[in-house]
Each structure stands twice: as structure tokens, then as C-alpha cells.
Amino acid sequence: MTNQYVLDDARLFTGVTEEVLDRARIWVEGPLIRYAGPTDSAPTIDGDIPRIDVGGRFVMPGMTESHSHLSYSNASPTQLNLNPVPLAMADAIDNARVLLGSGFTSAISFGSAQCIDVPLRDLINQGRVPGPRLAASDRDIGSTGSNADTTTPGQDHIKLIADGPWAVRQAVRGLAKARCDIVKIFLDGEAISATAPPGVLSYSDEEVYAAVEEAHIRGMRVACHARSAVAVKQAVRSGIDLIGHANYLDDEAVDLLHANRHRLFVGPGIAWEVALLERGHELGLSRQAMEKRGYQREIDETISAVKRLREVGVRVLVGGDYGLSITPHGTNAKDLEYFVDLFGMSHVEALLCATRDGGEAADVDGMVGTLEEGKYADLVVVDGDPSKDVALLQDHNRIVAVVKGGVIHSGLVGPSPYERSPETGLETLQ
């Protein structure tokens, strides 16, 4: 018999619009939503189906982390200290649990060390470990001397260094053989890099076209690191699907993004810049040094860029480089606060970026991101009202439950790493 239950007396944010509904009902059947809307408009439901009174708590779609590094174990960004693969996989499983417990039911991998994300995705899909729906990537692709080229001989398990269109095609074909969903490629650099700053292109147009063509032929999407206007323009013209950063934009870049807004997404990844300024001293990088490198300017430019993207209707996603020592796993919801405080969004607008827009980026089949009939029952029950204060989503004690595919999880962040409610886990909300 199909597992069913009803959540009653909810304050419901479906993610379809900015509206929040009082006294709403959500009917879950198996992994799908049968109904989500006002209680007085709900269809007749069999009296034998269990009811859960959520006591007026806020129910929202699960969020999407759009720039995920689950294989990074809160390591220093200046030197990824990689553990042996078995331990690194154990860490990644832990990180996936924490991300799900933080209210993120979907994630887009933006690069994976040691070929971990694909088997991690498989373990999650098999139900063997708790974690978000993961669009998995593998090692980043970069050219010799690029920001990706930080490896030493014998460390080819960290990045893929490929030069020339045929080598790039070979690298992408290898990722297809590894069963990746996402190909991550570096188009320009990073201000902290001594050899590959933003604005210096890592690849020729021919090389990028080769990567995108090979990926799309094989059913994979392409994500890129592109900070400068010239790199963003190269990304759009090449057909890249997911653009990370896009900090420095000129009029031509904005026009191109606007013209292609229905097929691509931009994730500013603002947490990286903010954390380097505020916590860089923990790595021996003083604020003064980071400002000299240009990171305060990068924040200012990003604020301006996001404002322009919002004006022309480009979808902007939350997430970015969490999983480093200065942006640890489990703090991902901090991005929503940045969207409000730095980008000037309303709290509901930030929620839509994290839910509806992130869901569209994460799942090409359109099954996540909003709470509607026929979509996956991926939702979060929150003690408090994030439509008025998104910062409370950073408090794991406020995350009463996370539902993914109809299965209710609780206690995922804390000392009991694999606490998972039996069956539908109805008692966890009572």
C-alpha cells in the first residue's frame, strides 16, 4: 500500500509566488505531493490517512545548494588537505547528511575531489545514506597554469588539466564514462591566485565550445568558474548552463545574460569573498591583504552585478564554495542572509532564489523547488517565519523536519548522525 500522510495547520510557502498561506494542508502520497494549498480548498481525504498537526509552523520547499563541494571537508581554501579516499568518502557522507539536515534537499556539485561525488550520489539515490538529490560532477577541468592547476606530480586525482580542444574533449568523455551529471570548467582565475587572476581567460573559445558540445551530446550540463565580464561572455556564447560568480559585468555581458536568461543560471557565490575578508586572518591572510588583492572591490562589483541581473530577469541562485574552513558545511543558509543584506532582496525573494529558482537549476525535469501536485514531496518544516527573517534558517534547532521524497528526516545535524524516522516518521512532528 502506498505510504500517505497529511500535514495540517501549516503556514505554507509553496515557492510558486511570494504568497504565504495560513491554515494550509499538504497531502503526501509516496514520494509525491497530492495537494498543497488552503485547507478549505483541499480535496476530500480518506479518514484512515494519518494526519500530522504541525501547529502553525512554516512549511516551505526544500532549498537547493547551487555550488556544492561535498567532497571538501572544511579544508583550507589555500591548500586542500585531502584525506585517503575511504576517509574522504566518510567525510562526504557526513557532509551530505548535514546539508540535508540544514534544509537543502537538492544540490549541484561544482567540482569534486578524488572522484567522490558520483558514488556519493548513487549511495543517496539508493537510500543507503541521507543526503540531498545530487547533480554530481567530478574533477574540475582547467588548462595548464589556470586556477585549477594547483596540483603537483602524482595528484591527478584532484583536477583534470587539459590543453587543446581534443584534450578537453577527451577529459569530458572521461567524465561521461564516470557517469557525471555536471562538467565543471575554469574559464578564468581567482584574485588570490598568483598566476591566474580574473579576466585572464584559461581557455580559447574553441576549447570551451569543445567541452560544451561533448558534454551536451552525452546528456551532461556544464558549470563554470567565470568571474570577469570576458569570461562570462565566453560562457554564454559557448552554451554553458551554470555560471559561477559573474562578479564583474559590462553592458555586453548583461545583455547576453538577459537574452539567454531562460536557459542559464548565475550563482554569485558571495560567501567566498565575504569569508575571506572576515575570516582570512585564520589562514594567515589579513583583511588588509585581501582588500589589496581586490576582494572588497569584488564584493562591491558583485552587488552591482546582481542588481543588474535582477533588473533583467536573470535567475540568481544561492550557494557558493561552502565546505571550506572559512565556509563550513552546514552554514549554507547564510547565503540567504547575504541576498537580503547585500543584494537588497526581500526575505521572500531570497527564499524564491533558494527554492523555485534553485530547483529549476537542479532538476531539468522540473520536479523540485516548489510544492505543487505531482512534484516530489521535498519540503522543510520550520519553527519560525523565514519569509520575514531568513536568518533563522541558519539555526538548525529551527529545522523541525526535512522531508525528501515523502520520507521525513529529523535530527540529521547533531550528535546522532544517522537518526532517520521510521516509515513516515510521523511521531517526529507530534
Short mmCIF file of C-alpha atoms in Angstrom, two decimals:
data_model
loop_
_atom_site.label_atom_id
_atom_site.label_comp_id
_atom_site.label_asym_id
_atom_site.label_seq_id
_atom_site.Cartn_x
_atom_site.Cartn_y
_atom_site.Cartn_z
CA MET A 1 0.00 0.00 0.00
CA THR A 2 1.33 3.46 -0.89
CA ASN A 3 2.56 5.42 2.08
CA GLN A 4 0.47 8.56 2.69
CA TYR A 5 0.09 11.28 5.29
CA VAL A 6 -1.26 14.80 5.64
CA LEU A 7 0.37 17.82 7.23
CA ASP A 8 -2.30 20.06 8.73
CA ASP A 9 -2.40 23.59 10.17
CA ALA A 10 0.66 24.76 8.25
CA ARG A 11 1.76 28.24 7.21
CA LEU A 12 2.55 27.31 3.64
CA PHE A 13 5.03 28.88 1.24
CA THR A 14 4.71 26.88 -1.98
CA GLY A 15 7.51 28.75 -3.76
CA VAL A 16 5.30 29.35 -6.79
CA THR A 17 4.79 33.02 -5.85
CA GLU A 18 5.71 35.20 -2.87
CA GLU A 19 2.41 34.33 -1.14
CA VAL A 20 2.35 32.65 2.28
CA LEU A 21 -0.88 30.81 3.11
CA ASP A 22 -2.29 30.48 6.62
CA ARG A 23 -4.14 27.32 7.66
CA ALA A 24 -2.86 25.21 4.78
CA ARG A 25 -2.67 21.47 4.14
CA ILE A 26 -0.11 19.27 2.37
CA TRP A 27 -1.11 15.77 1.28
CA VAL A 28 1.81 13.45 0.55
CA GLU A 29 1.42 10.12 -1.25
CA GLY A 30 4.57 8.08 -1.67
CA PRO A 31 7.32 10.37 -2.94
CA LEU A 32 4.91 12.92 -4.43
CA ILE A 33 2.64 15.77 -3.39
CA ARG A 34 -1.04 15.18 -3.98
CA TYR A 35 -2.15 18.59 -2.72
CA ALA A 36 -0.58 21.73 -1.24
CA GLY A 37 -2.83 24.68 -0.56
CA PRO A 38 -5.56 26.16 1.64
CA THR A 39 -7.25 23.67 3.94
CA ASP A 40 -10.73 24.81 2.94
CA SER A 41 -9.97 24.09 -0.74
CA ALA A 42 -8.40 20.68 -0.17
CA PRO A 43 -9.92 17.58 -1.77
CA THR A 44 -11.64 15.00 0.38
CA ILE A 45 -9.05 12.76 2.04
CA ASP A 46 -9.68 9.26 3.36
CA GLY A 47 -10.07 9.34 7.13
CA ASP A 48 -7.60 6.45 7.52
CA ILE A 49 -4.72 8.54 6.18
CA PRO A 50 -2.59 9.74 9.12
CA ARG A 51 -2.73 13.45 9.98
CA ILE A 52 0.11 15.46 11.46
CA ASP A 53 -0.72 18.77 13.08
CA VAL A 54 2.32 20.99 12.55
CA GLY A 55 0.90 23.61 14.89
CA GLY A 56 1.04 26.58 12.56
CA ARG A 57 4.69 26.05 11.69
CA PHE A 58 6.14 27.32 8.41
CA VAL A 59 6.33 24.73 5.60
CA MET A 60 8.43 25.57 2.56
CA PRO A 61 10.06 23.75 -0.37
CA GLY A 62 13.45 22.22 0.23
CA MET A 63 16.28 24.51 -0.79
CA THR A 64 18.98 23.94 -3.41
CA GLU A 65 22.70 24.45 -2.77
CA SER A 66 23.80 25.50 -6.24
CA HIS A 67 27.58 25.42 -5.73
CA SER A 68 28.24 22.32 -3.69
CA HIS A 69 31.59 20.82 -2.68
CA LEU A 70 30.55 17.83 -0.58
CA SER A 71 33.93 16.18 -1.12
CA TYR A 72 35.67 19.09 0.61
CA SER A 73 35.95 18.54 4.35
CA ASN A 74 36.17 22.10 5.64
CA ALA A 75 39.77 22.30 4.45
CA SER A 76 41.80 25.46 3.97
CA PRO A 77 41.00 27.09 0.61
CA THR A 78 44.70 27.79 0.09
CA GLN A 79 45.58 24.10 0.41
CA LEU A 80 43.05 21.30 0.10
CA ASN A 81 44.30 18.73 2.58
CA LEU A 82 42.94 15.56 1.04
CA ASN A 83 42.41 12.50 3.19
CA PRO A 84 42.77 8.95 1.87
CA VAL A 85 39.76 8.13 -0.29
CA PRO A 86 37.93 5.87 2.23
CA LEU A 87 38.11 8.57 4.91
CA ALA A 88 37.26 11.29 2.39
CA MET A 89 34.14 9.34 1.38
CA ALA A 90 33.13 9.01 5.03
CA ASP A 91 33.51 12.77 5.37
CA ALA A 92 31.46 13.37 2.22
CA ILE A 93 28.66 11.15 3.56
CA ASP A 94 28.70 13.20 6.75
CA ASN A 95 28.63 16.43 4.74
CA ALA A 96 25.65 15.22 2.71
CA ARG A 97 23.77 14.40 5.91
CA VAL A 98 24.47 17.83 7.34
CA LEU A 99 23.41 19.59 4.14
CA LEU A 100 20.11 17.72 4.06
CA GLY A 101 19.56 18.43 7.74
CA SER A 102 20.13 22.12 7.05
CA GLY A 103 17.07 22.18 4.78
CA PHE A 104 18.77 21.63 1.41
CA THR A 105 17.04 18.76 -0.37
CA SER A 106 18.90 19.31 -3.66
CA ALA A 107 22.47 20.21 -4.56
CA ILE A 108 24.51 20.90 -7.69
CA SER A 109 28.09 19.71 -7.47
CA PHE A 110 30.54 22.40 -8.60
CA GLY A 111 33.59 20.18 -8.53
CA SER A 112 34.55 17.04 -6.65
CA ALA A 113 37.95 15.96 -5.42
CA GLN A 114 39.01 12.32 -5.66
CA CYS A 115 36.05 11.24 -7.84
CA ILE A 116 33.75 11.09 -4.82
CA ASP A 117 30.50 12.80 -5.82
CA VAL A 118 29.24 10.22 -8.33
CA PRO A 119 29.36 7.26 -5.90
CA LEU A 120 28.02 9.56 -3.19
CA ARG A 121 25.07 10.42 -5.45
CA ASP A 122 24.47 6.71 -6.02
CA LEU A 123 24.50 5.94 -2.29
CA ILE A 124 21.99 8.73 -1.68
CA ASN A 125 19.73 7.57 -4.51
CA GLN A 126 19.85 4.01 -3.16
CA GLY A 127 18.68 5.26 0.23
CA ARG A 128 21.81 3.97 1.94
CA VAL A 129 22.78 7.38 3.33
CA PRO A 130 20.76 10.57 3.94
CA GLY A 131 21.59 13.42 1.62
CA PRO A 132 20.17 15.84 -0.94
CA ARG A 133 19.32 14.99 -4.53
CA LEU A 134 22.75 15.49 -6.04
CA ALA A 135 23.60 16.53 -9.58
CA ALA A 136 27.11 15.08 -9.43
CA SER A 137 30.29 16.30 -11.01
CA ASP A 138 33.84 15.01 -10.78
CA ARG A 139 37.21 16.70 -11.02
CA ASP A 140 37.36 20.25 -12.37
CA ILE A 141 38.73 20.78 -15.87
CA GLY A 142 41.33 23.50 -16.30
CA SER A 143 44.24 24.43 -18.51
CA THR A 144 47.91 24.43 -17.63
CA GLY A 145 48.60 27.44 -15.42
CA SER A 146 44.90 28.07 -14.74
CA ASN A 147 43.34 28.49 -11.34
CA ALA A 148 42.59 24.77 -11.46
CA ASP A 149 46.26 23.94 -11.96
CA THR A 150 47.30 23.77 -8.32
CA THR A 151 48.39 20.14 -8.36
CA THR A 152 51.82 18.61 -8.09
CA PRO A 153 53.01 15.48 -9.93
CA GLY A 154 51.04 12.44 -8.83
CA GLN A 155 47.97 14.46 -7.79
CA ASP A 156 45.90 13.98 -10.93
CA HIS A 157 43.04 12.79 -8.69
CA ILE A 158 42.40 16.42 -7.68
CA LYS A 159 41.92 18.22 -11.04
CA LEU A 160 41.90 17.40 -14.75
CA ILE A 161 44.42 19.51 -16.67
CA ALA A 162 43.69 19.53 -20.39
CA ASP A 163 45.07 21.76 -23.12
CA GLY A 164 43.70 21.99 -26.64
CA PRO A 165 40.22 21.11 -27.91
CA TRP A 166 40.94 17.40 -28.38
CA ALA A 167 42.40 17.01 -24.88
CA VAL A 168 39.39 18.87 -23.49
CA ARG A 169 37.05 16.56 -25.39
CA GLN A 170 38.90 13.55 -24.02
CA ALA A 171 38.55 14.90 -20.47
CA VAL A 172 34.80 15.43 -20.91
CA ARG A 173 34.39 11.96 -22.39
CA GLY A 174 36.14 10.55 -19.33
CA LEU A 175 33.65 12.37 -17.10
CA ALA A 176 30.80 10.89 -19.14
CA LYS A 177 32.31 7.44 -18.63
CA ALA A 178 32.36 8.19 -14.89
CA ARG A 179 28.58 8.90 -15.14
CA CYS A 180 28.70 12.56 -14.18
CA ASP A 181 25.72 14.90 -14.40
CA ILE A 182 27.79 18.09 -14.38
CA VAL A 183 31.07 19.10 -16.03
CA LYS A 184 32.90 21.91 -14.21
CA ILE A 185 35.38 24.02 -16.17
CA PHE A 186 37.52 27.04 -15.21
CA LEU A 187 37.25 29.94 -17.65
CA ASP A 188 39.28 32.46 -15.68
CA GLY A 189 41.02 32.76 -12.36
CA GLU A 190 40.92 33.98 -8.78
CA ALA A 191 42.32 37.10 -7.13
CA ILE A 192 44.11 35.00 -4.54
CA SER A 193 45.98 33.17 -7.31
CA ALA A 194 49.50 34.37 -8.09
CA THR A 195 49.33 33.18 -11.71
CA ALA A 196 45.67 33.16 -12.81
CA PRO A 197 43.70 36.32 -11.90
CA PRO A 198 40.14 37.08 -13.02
CA GLY A 199 39.98 38.43 -16.55
CA VAL A 200 42.75 36.22 -17.92
CA LEU A 201 40.98 33.50 -19.91
CA SER A 202 42.07 29.94 -19.19
CA TYR A 203 40.76 28.59 -22.47
CA SER A 204 40.22 29.67 -26.06
CA ASP A 205 36.69 29.80 -27.41
CA GLU A 206 37.42 26.67 -29.44
CA GLU A 207 38.36 24.73 -26.30
CA VAL A 208 35.24 25.84 -24.42
CA TYR A 209 32.98 25.03 -27.35
CA ALA A 210 34.55 21.58 -27.45
CA ALA A 211 33.80 20.99 -23.76
CA VAL A 212 30.19 22.14 -24.04
CA GLU A 213 29.50 20.20 -27.23
CA GLU A 214 30.91 16.96 -25.83
CA ALA A 215 29.01 17.38 -22.55
CA HIS A 216 25.67 18.19 -24.14
CA ILE A 217 25.93 15.32 -26.63
CA ARG A 218 26.32 12.98 -23.66
CA GLY A 219 23.49 14.46 -21.61
CA MET A 220 25.65 16.36 -19.14
CA ARG A 221 25.38 20.04 -18.25
CA VAL A 222 28.32 22.41 -17.92
CA ALA A 223 29.11 24.64 -14.96
CA CYS A 224 31.93 27.15 -14.98
CA HIS A 225 34.05 29.40 -12.83
CA ALA A 226 33.81 32.81 -14.54
CA ARG A 227 34.48 35.96 -12.54
CA SER A 228 35.17 38.56 -15.25
CA ALA A 229 32.95 40.00 -17.96
CA VAL A 230 35.10 38.48 -20.68
CA ALA A 231 34.78 35.01 -19.10
CA VAL A 232 31.03 35.38 -18.60
CA LYS A 233 30.59 36.37 -22.25
CA GLN A 234 32.64 33.36 -23.32
CA ALA A 235 30.45 31.14 -21.12
CA VAL A 236 27.18 32.43 -22.55
CA ARG A 237 28.32 32.27 -26.17
CA SER A 238 29.61 28.73 -25.67
CA GLY A 239 26.29 27.49 -24.29
CA ILE A 240 27.35 26.88 -20.70
CA ASP A 241 24.41 26.15 -18.41
CA LEU A 242 25.50 27.26 -14.93
CA ILE A 243 27.76 30.27 -14.36
CA GLY A 244 29.53 30.54 -11.04
CA HIS A 245 30.44 34.01 -9.71
CA ALA A 246 29.93 36.54 -12.60
CA ASN A 247 31.29 39.30 -10.38
CA TYR A 248 32.42 41.85 -12.97
CA LEU A 249 29.86 42.55 -15.69
CA ASP A 250 29.82 45.08 -18.50
CA ASP A 251 26.80 46.07 -20.60
CA GLU A 252 27.50 43.44 -23.24
CA ALA A 253 27.68 40.66 -20.63
CA VAL A 254 24.39 41.76 -19.06
CA ASP A 255 22.72 41.90 -22.48
CA LEU A 256 23.94 38.39 -23.30
CA LEU A 257 22.77 37.01 -19.98
CA HIS A 258 19.39 38.67 -20.46
CA ALA A 259 18.99 37.22 -23.95
CA ASN A 260 19.78 33.72 -22.61
CA ARG A 261 18.01 34.02 -19.25
CA HIS A 262 15.57 31.19 -19.98
CA ARG A 263 18.30 28.55 -20.35
CA LEU A 264 21.00 29.51 -17.84
CA PHE A 265 21.56 30.37 -14.19
CA VAL A 266 24.05 32.51 -12.28
CA GLY A 267 25.33 31.76 -8.78
CA PRO A 268 27.32 34.71 -7.38
CA GLY A 269 28.93 32.64 -4.61
CA ILE A 270 29.25 35.73 -2.43
CA ALA A 271 30.16 33.75 0.70
CA TRP A 272 33.71 33.19 -0.53
CA GLU A 273 34.56 36.89 -0.77
CA VAL A 274 32.87 37.81 2.49
CA ALA A 275 34.55 34.96 4.36
CA LEU A 276 37.99 35.82 3.01
CA LEU A 277 37.65 39.35 4.33
CA GLU A 278 36.12 38.39 7.68
CA ARG A 279 37.95 35.14 8.41
CA GLY A 280 41.00 35.21 6.21
CA HIS A 281 43.16 36.02 9.23
CA GLU A 282 42.55 32.43 10.38
CA LEU A 283 44.54 31.36 7.30
CA GLY A 284 47.22 34.00 7.74
CA LEU A 285 45.50 36.27 5.21
CA SER A 286 44.83 39.63 6.82
CA ARG A 287 41.85 41.74 5.81
CA GLN A 288 44.25 44.39 4.56
CA ALA A 289 45.95 41.81 2.35
CA MET A 290 42.64 40.58 0.98
CA GLU A 291 41.45 44.10 0.27
CA LYS A 292 44.73 44.74 -1.54
CA ARG A 293 44.07 41.61 -3.61
CA GLY A 294 40.75 43.16 -4.60
CA TYR A 295 38.18 41.22 -2.59
CA GLN A 296 36.34 44.25 -1.20
CA ARG A 297 36.08 45.58 -4.74
CA GLU A 298 34.89 42.14 -5.85
CA ILE A 299 32.08 42.26 -3.28
CA ASP A 300 31.09 45.75 -4.41
CA GLU A 301 31.13 44.68 -8.06
CA THR A 302 29.09 41.57 -7.25
CA ILE A 303 26.43 43.66 -5.50
CA SER A 304 26.20 45.83 -8.61
CA ALA A 305 26.16 42.80 -10.92
CA VAL A 306 23.35 41.03 -9.05
CA LYS A 307 21.28 44.22 -9.07
CA ARG A 308 21.62 44.40 -12.84
CA LEU A 309 20.81 40.70 -13.26
CA ARG A 310 17.66 41.06 -11.18
CA GLU A 311 16.56 44.03 -13.28
CA VAL A 312 16.74 41.96 -16.49
CA GLY A 313 15.23 38.77 -15.04
CA VAL A 314 18.28 36.50 -14.87
CA ARG A 315 17.83 33.77 -12.25
CA VAL A 316 20.30 34.14 -9.39
CA LEU A 317 21.00 31.15 -7.15
CA VAL A 318 22.12 30.78 -3.54
CA GLY A 319 25.22 28.80 -2.75
CA GLY A 320 28.91 29.07 -3.21
CA ASP A 321 32.07 27.38 -2.02
CA TYR A 322 30.69 26.05 1.24
CA GLY A 323 32.77 23.20 2.58
CA LEU A 324 35.94 25.18 3.24
CA SER A 325 37.31 26.05 6.65
CA ILE A 326 36.03 29.62 6.36
CA THR A 327 32.66 28.49 4.92
CA PRO A 328 31.98 25.17 6.68
CA HIS A 329 29.32 22.65 5.73
CA GLY A 330 26.01 23.33 7.46
CA THR A 331 26.29 27.11 7.18
CA ASN A 332 24.87 27.17 3.64
CA ALA A 333 21.72 29.08 4.63
CA LYS A 334 23.94 32.09 5.39
CA ASP A 335 23.69 32.83 1.67
CA LEU A 336 20.06 33.85 2.03
CA GLU A 337 21.07 36.46 4.60
CA TYR A 338 23.67 37.81 2.16
CA PHE A 339 20.98 38.02 -0.52
CA VAL A 340 18.90 40.21 1.78
CA ASP A 341 21.61 42.31 3.44
CA LEU A 342 23.99 42.76 0.49
CA PHE A 343 21.80 42.38 -2.60
CA GLY A 344 18.76 44.19 -1.20
CA MET A 345 16.28 41.39 -1.76
CA SER A 346 13.23 40.93 0.38
CA HIS A 347 13.25 37.83 2.57
CA VAL A 348 10.67 36.17 0.30
CA GLU A 349 12.72 36.97 -2.81
CA ALA A 350 15.71 35.25 -1.22
CA LEU A 351 13.52 32.23 -0.44
CA LEU A 352 12.44 32.05 -4.09
CA CYS A 353 16.09 32.07 -5.20
CA ALA A 354 16.80 29.17 -2.85
CA THR A 355 13.69 27.14 -3.68
CA ARG A 356 11.95 27.79 -7.00
CA ASP A 357 14.94 29.04 -8.97
CA GLY A 358 17.40 26.63 -7.40
CA GLY A 359 15.02 23.77 -8.10
CA GLU A 360 14.79 24.72 -11.77
CA ALA A 361 18.58 24.62 -11.96
CA ALA A 362 18.96 21.37 -10.05
CA ASP A 363 16.35 19.24 -11.81
CA VAL A 364 15.81 19.55 -15.55
CA ASP A 365 12.57 17.56 -15.18
CA GLY A 366 11.00 20.29 -13.05
CA MET A 367 10.15 18.02 -10.12
CA VAL A 368 11.63 20.10 -7.28
CA GLY A 369 11.71 23.67 -5.99
CA THR A 370 8.00 24.28 -5.47
CA LEU A 371 5.25 22.49 -3.58
CA GLU A 372 2.70 21.54 -6.22
CA GLU A 373 0.65 18.50 -7.11
CA GLY A 374 2.72 15.87 -8.91
CA LYS A 375 6.11 17.16 -7.78
CA TYR A 376 8.43 15.49 -5.30
CA ALA A 377 7.47 15.94 -1.67
CA ASP A 378 10.70 17.76 -0.78
CA LEU A 379 9.94 20.23 1.96
CA VAL A 380 11.14 21.76 5.21
CA VAL A 381 9.15 22.36 8.40
CA VAL A 382 10.47 25.44 10.20
CA ASP A 383 9.82 26.79 13.67
CA GLY A 384 9.51 30.48 12.82
CA ASP A 385 8.82 32.55 9.73
CA PRO A 386 11.73 32.78 7.25
CA SER A 387 9.53 34.84 4.92
CA LYS A 388 10.15 37.62 7.42
CA ASP A 389 13.61 36.60 8.63
CA VAL A 390 15.68 34.22 6.50
CA ALA A 391 18.48 34.28 9.08
CA LEU A 392 16.58 31.86 11.30
CA LEU A 393 17.21 29.11 8.71
CA GLN A 394 20.81 29.09 9.94
CA ASP A 395 19.61 27.80 13.32
CA HIS A 396 19.41 24.03 12.96
CA ASN A 397 17.18 23.86 16.02
CA ARG A 398 14.56 25.70 13.97
CA ILE A 399 14.56 23.00 11.29
CA VAL A 400 11.89 20.77 12.80
CA ALA A 401 11.95 18.26 9.97
CA VAL A 402 13.20 17.83 6.41
CA VAL A 403 11.09 15.77 4.02
CA LYS A 404 12.68 14.35 0.87
CA GLY A 405 10.64 12.22 -1.46
CA GLY A 406 7.96 11.89 1.22
CA VAL A 407 10.36 10.48 3.84
CA ILE A 408 10.54 12.57 6.99
CA HIS A 409 14.02 13.08 8.42
CA SER A 410 14.89 14.68 11.74
CA GLY A 411 17.97 15.05 13.87
CA LEU A 412 20.36 14.94 10.92
CA VAL A 413 22.52 17.76 12.27
CA GLY A 414 23.86 16.84 15.67
CA PRO A 415 25.44 14.00 17.60
CA SER A 416 23.22 11.26 16.18
CA PRO A 417 24.47 11.12 12.60
CA TYR A 418 22.01 8.71 11.06
CA GLU A 419 18.85 9.35 13.00
CA ARG A 420 16.12 8.77 10.50
CA SER A 421 12.49 8.47 11.39
CA PRO A 422 11.00 5.01 10.66
CA GLU A 423 8.44 4.72 7.90
CA THR A 424 6.99 8.22 7.54
CA GLY A 425 8.38 9.27 10.93
CA LEU A 426 5.06 10.76 11.93
CA GLU A 427 5.94 10.89 15.59
CA THR A 428 8.78 13.32 14.93
CA LEU A 429 6.38 16.19 14.32
CA GLN A 430 3.85 15.49 17.04
#
